[in-house]
Short mmCIF file of C-alpha atoms and ligand atoms in Angstrom, two decimals:
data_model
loop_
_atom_site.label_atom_id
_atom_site.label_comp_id
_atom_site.label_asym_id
_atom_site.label_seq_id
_atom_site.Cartn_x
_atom_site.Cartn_y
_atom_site.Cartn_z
CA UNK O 12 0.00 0.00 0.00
CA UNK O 13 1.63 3.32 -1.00
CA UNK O 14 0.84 6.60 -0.06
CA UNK O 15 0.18 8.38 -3.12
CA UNK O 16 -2.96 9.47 -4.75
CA UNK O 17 -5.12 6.72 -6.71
CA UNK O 18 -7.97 6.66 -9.05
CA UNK O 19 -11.44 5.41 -7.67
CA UNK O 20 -13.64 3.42 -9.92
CA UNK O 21 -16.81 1.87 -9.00
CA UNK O 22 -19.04 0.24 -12.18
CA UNK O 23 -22.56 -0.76 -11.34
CA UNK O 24 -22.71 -1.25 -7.86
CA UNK O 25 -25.88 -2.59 -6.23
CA UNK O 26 -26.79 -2.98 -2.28
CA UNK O 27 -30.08 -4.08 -1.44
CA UNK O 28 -31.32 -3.88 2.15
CA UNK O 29 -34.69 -6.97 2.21
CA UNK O 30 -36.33 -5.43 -0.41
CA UNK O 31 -35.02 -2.03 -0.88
CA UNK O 32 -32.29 -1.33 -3.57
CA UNK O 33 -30.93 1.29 -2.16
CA UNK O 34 -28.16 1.45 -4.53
CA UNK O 35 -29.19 0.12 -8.03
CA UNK O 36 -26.09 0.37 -10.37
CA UNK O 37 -24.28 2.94 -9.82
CA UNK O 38 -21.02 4.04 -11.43
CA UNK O 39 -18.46 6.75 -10.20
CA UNK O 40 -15.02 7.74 -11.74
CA UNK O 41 -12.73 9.58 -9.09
CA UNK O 42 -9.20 10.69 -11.13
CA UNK O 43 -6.68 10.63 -8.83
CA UNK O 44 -6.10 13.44 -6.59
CA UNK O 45 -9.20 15.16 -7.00
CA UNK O 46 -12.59 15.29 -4.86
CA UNK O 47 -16.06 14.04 -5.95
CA UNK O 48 -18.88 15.57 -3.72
CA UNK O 49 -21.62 12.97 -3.34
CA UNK O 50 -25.13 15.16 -2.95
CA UNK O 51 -28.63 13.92 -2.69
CA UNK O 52 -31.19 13.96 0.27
CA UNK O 53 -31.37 11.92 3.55
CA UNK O 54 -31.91 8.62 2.79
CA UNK O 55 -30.85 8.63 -0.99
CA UNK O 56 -27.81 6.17 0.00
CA UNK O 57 -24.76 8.69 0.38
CA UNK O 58 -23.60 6.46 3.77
CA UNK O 59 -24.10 3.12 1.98
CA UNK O 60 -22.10 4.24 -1.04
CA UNK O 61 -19.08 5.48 1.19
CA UNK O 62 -19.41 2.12 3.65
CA UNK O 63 -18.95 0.22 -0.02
CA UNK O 64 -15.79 2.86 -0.63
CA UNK O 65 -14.19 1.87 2.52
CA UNK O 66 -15.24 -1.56 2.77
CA UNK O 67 -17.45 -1.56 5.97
CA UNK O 68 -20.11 -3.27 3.66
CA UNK O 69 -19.89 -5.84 0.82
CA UNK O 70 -21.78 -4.70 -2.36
CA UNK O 71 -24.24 -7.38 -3.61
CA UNK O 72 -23.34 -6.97 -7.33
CA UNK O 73 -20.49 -4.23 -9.14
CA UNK O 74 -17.06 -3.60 -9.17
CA UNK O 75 -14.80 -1.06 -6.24
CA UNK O 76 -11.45 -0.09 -8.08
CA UNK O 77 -8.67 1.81 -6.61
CA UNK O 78 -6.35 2.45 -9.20
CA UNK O 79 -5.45 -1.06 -11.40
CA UNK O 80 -6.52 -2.82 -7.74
CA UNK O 81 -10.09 -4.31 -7.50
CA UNK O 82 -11.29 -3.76 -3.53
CA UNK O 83 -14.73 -5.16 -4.28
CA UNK O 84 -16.23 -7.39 -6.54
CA UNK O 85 -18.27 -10.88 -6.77
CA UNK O 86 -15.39 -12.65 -5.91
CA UNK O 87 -13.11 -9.67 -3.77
CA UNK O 88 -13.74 -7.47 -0.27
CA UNK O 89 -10.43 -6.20 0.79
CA UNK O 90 -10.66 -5.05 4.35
CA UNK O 91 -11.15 -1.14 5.66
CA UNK O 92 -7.75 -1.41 7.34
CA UNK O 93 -6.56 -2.70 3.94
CA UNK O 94 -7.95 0.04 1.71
CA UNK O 95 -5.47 2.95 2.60
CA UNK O 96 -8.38 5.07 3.72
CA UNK O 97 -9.01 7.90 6.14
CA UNK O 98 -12.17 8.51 6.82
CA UNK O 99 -14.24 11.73 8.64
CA UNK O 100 -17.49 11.23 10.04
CA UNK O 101 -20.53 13.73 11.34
CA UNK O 102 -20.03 12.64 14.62
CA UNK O 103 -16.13 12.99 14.92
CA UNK O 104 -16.33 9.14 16.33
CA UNK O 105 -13.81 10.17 18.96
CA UNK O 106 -11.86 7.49 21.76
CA UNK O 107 -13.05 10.01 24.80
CA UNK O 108 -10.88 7.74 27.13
CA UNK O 109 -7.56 8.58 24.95
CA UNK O 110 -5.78 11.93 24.69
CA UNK O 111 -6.23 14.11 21.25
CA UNK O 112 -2.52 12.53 20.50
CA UNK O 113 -3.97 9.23 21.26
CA UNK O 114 -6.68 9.23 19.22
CA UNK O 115 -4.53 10.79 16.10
CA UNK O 116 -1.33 8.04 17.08
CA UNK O 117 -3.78 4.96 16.62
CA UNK O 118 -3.94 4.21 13.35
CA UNK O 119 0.05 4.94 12.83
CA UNK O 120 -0.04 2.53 16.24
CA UNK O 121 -1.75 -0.20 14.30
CA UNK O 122 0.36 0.33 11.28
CA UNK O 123 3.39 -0.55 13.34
CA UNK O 124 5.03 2.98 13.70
CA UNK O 125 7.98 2.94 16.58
CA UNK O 126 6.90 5.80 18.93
CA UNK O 127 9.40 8.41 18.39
CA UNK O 128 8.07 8.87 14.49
CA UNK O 129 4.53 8.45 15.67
CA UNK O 130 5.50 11.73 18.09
CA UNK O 131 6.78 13.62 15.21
CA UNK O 132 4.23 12.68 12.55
CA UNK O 133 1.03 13.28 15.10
CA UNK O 134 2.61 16.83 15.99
CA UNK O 135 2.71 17.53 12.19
CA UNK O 136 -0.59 16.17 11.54
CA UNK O 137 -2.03 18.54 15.04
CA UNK O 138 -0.06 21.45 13.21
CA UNK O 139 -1.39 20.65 9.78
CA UNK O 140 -5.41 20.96 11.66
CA UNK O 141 -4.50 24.15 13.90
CA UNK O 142 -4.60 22.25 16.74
CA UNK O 143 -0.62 22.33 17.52
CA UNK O 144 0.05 22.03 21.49
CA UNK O 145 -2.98 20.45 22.27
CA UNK O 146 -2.11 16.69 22.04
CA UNK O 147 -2.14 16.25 25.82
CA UNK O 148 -5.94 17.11 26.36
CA UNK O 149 -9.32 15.21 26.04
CA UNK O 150 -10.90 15.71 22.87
CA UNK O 151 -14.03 16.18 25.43
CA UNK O 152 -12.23 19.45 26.73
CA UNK O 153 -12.50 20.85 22.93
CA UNK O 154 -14.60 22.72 21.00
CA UNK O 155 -17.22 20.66 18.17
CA UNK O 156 -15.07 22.29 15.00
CA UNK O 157 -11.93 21.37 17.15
CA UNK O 158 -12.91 17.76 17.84
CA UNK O 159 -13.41 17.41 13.90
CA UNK O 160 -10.22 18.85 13.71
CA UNK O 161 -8.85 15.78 15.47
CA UNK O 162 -10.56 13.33 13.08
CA UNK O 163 -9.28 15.37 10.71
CA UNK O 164 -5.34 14.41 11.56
CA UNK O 165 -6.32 11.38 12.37
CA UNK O 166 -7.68 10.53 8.67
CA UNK O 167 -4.30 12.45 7.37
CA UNK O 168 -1.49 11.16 9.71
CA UNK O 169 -1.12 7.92 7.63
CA UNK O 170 -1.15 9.40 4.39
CA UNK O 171 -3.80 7.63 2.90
CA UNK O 172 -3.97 7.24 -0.34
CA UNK O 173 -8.26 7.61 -0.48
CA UNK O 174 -10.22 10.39 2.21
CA UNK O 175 -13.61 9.77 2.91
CA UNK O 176 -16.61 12.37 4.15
CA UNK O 177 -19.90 11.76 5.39
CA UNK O 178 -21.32 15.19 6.43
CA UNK O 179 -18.45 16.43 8.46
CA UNK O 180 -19.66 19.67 9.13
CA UNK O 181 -23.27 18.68 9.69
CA UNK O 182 -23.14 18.78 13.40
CA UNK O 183 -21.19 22.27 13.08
CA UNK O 184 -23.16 25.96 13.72
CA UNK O 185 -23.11 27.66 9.65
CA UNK O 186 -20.19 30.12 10.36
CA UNK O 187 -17.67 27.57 11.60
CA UNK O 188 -18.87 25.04 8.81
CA UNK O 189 -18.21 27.56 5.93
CA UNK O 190 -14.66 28.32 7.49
CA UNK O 191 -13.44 24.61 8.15
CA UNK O 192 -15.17 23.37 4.48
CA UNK O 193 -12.70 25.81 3.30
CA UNK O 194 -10.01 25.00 5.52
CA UNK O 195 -11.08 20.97 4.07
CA UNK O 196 -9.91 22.35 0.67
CA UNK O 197 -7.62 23.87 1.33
CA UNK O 198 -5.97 20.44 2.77
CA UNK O 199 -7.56 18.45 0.15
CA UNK O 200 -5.54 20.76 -2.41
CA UNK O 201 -2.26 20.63 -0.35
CA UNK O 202 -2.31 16.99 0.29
CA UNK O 203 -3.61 15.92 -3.60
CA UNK O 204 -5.21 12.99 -2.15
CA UNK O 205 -7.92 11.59 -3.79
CA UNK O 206 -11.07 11.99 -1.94
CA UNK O 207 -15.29 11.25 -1.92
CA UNK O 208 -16.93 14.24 -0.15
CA UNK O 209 -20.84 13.35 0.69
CA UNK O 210 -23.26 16.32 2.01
CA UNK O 211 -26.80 17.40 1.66
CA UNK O 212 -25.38 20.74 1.56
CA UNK O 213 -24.89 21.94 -2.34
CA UNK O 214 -22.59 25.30 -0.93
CA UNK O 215 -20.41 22.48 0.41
CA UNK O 216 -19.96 20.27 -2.29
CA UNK O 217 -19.42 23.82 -4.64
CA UNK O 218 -16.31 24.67 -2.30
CA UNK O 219 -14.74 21.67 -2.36
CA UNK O 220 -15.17 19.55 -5.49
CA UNK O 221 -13.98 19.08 -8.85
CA UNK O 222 -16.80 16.75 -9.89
CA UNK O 223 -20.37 17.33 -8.30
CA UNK O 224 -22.26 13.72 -8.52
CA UNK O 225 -26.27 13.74 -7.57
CA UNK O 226 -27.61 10.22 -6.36
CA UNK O 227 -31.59 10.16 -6.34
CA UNK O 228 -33.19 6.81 -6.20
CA UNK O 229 -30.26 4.39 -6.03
CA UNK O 230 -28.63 6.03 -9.28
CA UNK O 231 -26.47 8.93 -10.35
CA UNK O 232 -28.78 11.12 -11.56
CA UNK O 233 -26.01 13.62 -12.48
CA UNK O 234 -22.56 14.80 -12.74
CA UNK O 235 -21.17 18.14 -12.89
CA UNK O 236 -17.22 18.60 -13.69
CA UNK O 237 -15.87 22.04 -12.90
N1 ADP K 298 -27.74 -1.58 7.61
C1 ADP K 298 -28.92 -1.23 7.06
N2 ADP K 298 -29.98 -2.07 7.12
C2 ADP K 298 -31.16 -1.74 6.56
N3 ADP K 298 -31.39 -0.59 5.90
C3 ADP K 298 -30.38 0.29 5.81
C4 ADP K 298 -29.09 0.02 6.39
N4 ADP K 298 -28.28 1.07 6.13
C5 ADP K 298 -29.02 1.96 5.43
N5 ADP K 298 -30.28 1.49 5.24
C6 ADP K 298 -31.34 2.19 4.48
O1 ADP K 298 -30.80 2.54 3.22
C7 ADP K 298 -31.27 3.82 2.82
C8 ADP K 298 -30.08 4.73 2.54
O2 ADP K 298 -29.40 5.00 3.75
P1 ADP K 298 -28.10 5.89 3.81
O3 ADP K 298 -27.09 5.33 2.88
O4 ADP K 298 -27.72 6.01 5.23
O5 ADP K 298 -28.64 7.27 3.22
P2 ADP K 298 -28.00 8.76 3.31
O6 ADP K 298 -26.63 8.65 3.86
O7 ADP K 298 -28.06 9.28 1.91
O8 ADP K 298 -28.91 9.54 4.20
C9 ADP K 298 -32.19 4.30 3.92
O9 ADP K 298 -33.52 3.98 3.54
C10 ADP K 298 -31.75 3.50 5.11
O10 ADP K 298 -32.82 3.32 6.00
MG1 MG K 299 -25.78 9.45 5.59
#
């Protein structure tokens, strides 16, 4: 698994829940080091389509590729931890028992990273998010925008290769979400990782993405390149 940008492919990807297809062949082209914005309203299947992305559900027909690699098919489910991801979520999803350091360390921890280039790469990652000098607190002692801050680091300080979003800034007041969607990027930019954006939000997706893609009843129902 390198570090460096890849290409996201998915080709007609179904996931049926009983009865519902809530996903009913759907195809996505992400060129590497760019970010797709995944819009559509609550319920449309934003959250299933990323869980596919990262691997936290198998789809029940269609093709996942990450550059030449195939991460999902009939036959193929690599694993999340397997899939060079780093992923945001609404709710930050936050150890409240470890430090801010801890939480960021942990997946450079499970990689295998000897502690004195954990310390350095988790102070670069805090410094990166605005948050340098504030590894030894309790993400509980923080701010909302600062605790997605943290998860923020902690999808970067591995240098994935893929980022994933689902609604970051949805829990966030409107004034601190249009400063940290910016601040998103603006990271996105520096970094030139590859990354899927969902929102509801439209303002969102137009800040941040290259390609705009609507879902709306299990399909794309449009794509906007800009
Ligand atoms: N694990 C699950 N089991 C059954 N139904 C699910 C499951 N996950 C999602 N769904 C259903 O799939 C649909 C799409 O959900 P979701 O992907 O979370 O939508 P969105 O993120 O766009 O709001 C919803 O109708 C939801 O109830
Ligand atoms: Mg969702």
């Amino acid at each position: 698994m390198d570090s460096a940008s890849v290409s996201i492919r998915v080709r007609g990807l179904r996931q049926t829940f009983g009865a519902q297809a809530v996903l009913d062949g759907v195809d996505l082209d992400v060129p590497a080091g760019t970010t797709l914005a995944l819009l559509g309203p609550s319920g449309c299947g934003k959250s299933t389509l990323l869980k596919l992305l990262a691997g936290l559900l198998k789809p029940d027909a269609g093709r996942v590729m990450f550059g030449d690699e195939t991460v999902a098919d009939a036959a193929t489910c690599v694993p999340p931890e397997s899939r060079g991801l780093g992923m945001v979520f609404q709710d930050y999803a936050l150890w409240p028992h470890m430090t801010v350091a801890g939480n960021v360390s942990f997946p450079l921890e499970m990689r295998g990273v000897g502690r004195r280039e954990r310390g350095e790469r988790v102070a670069a990652a805090l410094a990166r998010v605005g948050l340098d000098g504030m590894g030894a607190r309790r993400p509980s002692a923080l701010s909302g925008g600062q605790q997605q801050r943290i998860a923020l680091a902690r999808a970067i300080v591995a240098e994935p290769r893929i980022l994933l979003f689902d609604e970051p800034l949805s829990n966030l007041d409107s004034q601190l979400r249009a400063s940290l969607c910016d601040e998103i990027g603006g990271l996105l930019a520096q970094l030139g990782t590859t990354a899927v954006y969902v929102t509801h939000e439209r303002k969102e997706a137009e800040a941040l993405a290259h390609t705009i893609v609507t879902l709306a009843h299990g399909r794309v129902e449009s794509v906007l390149h800009r």
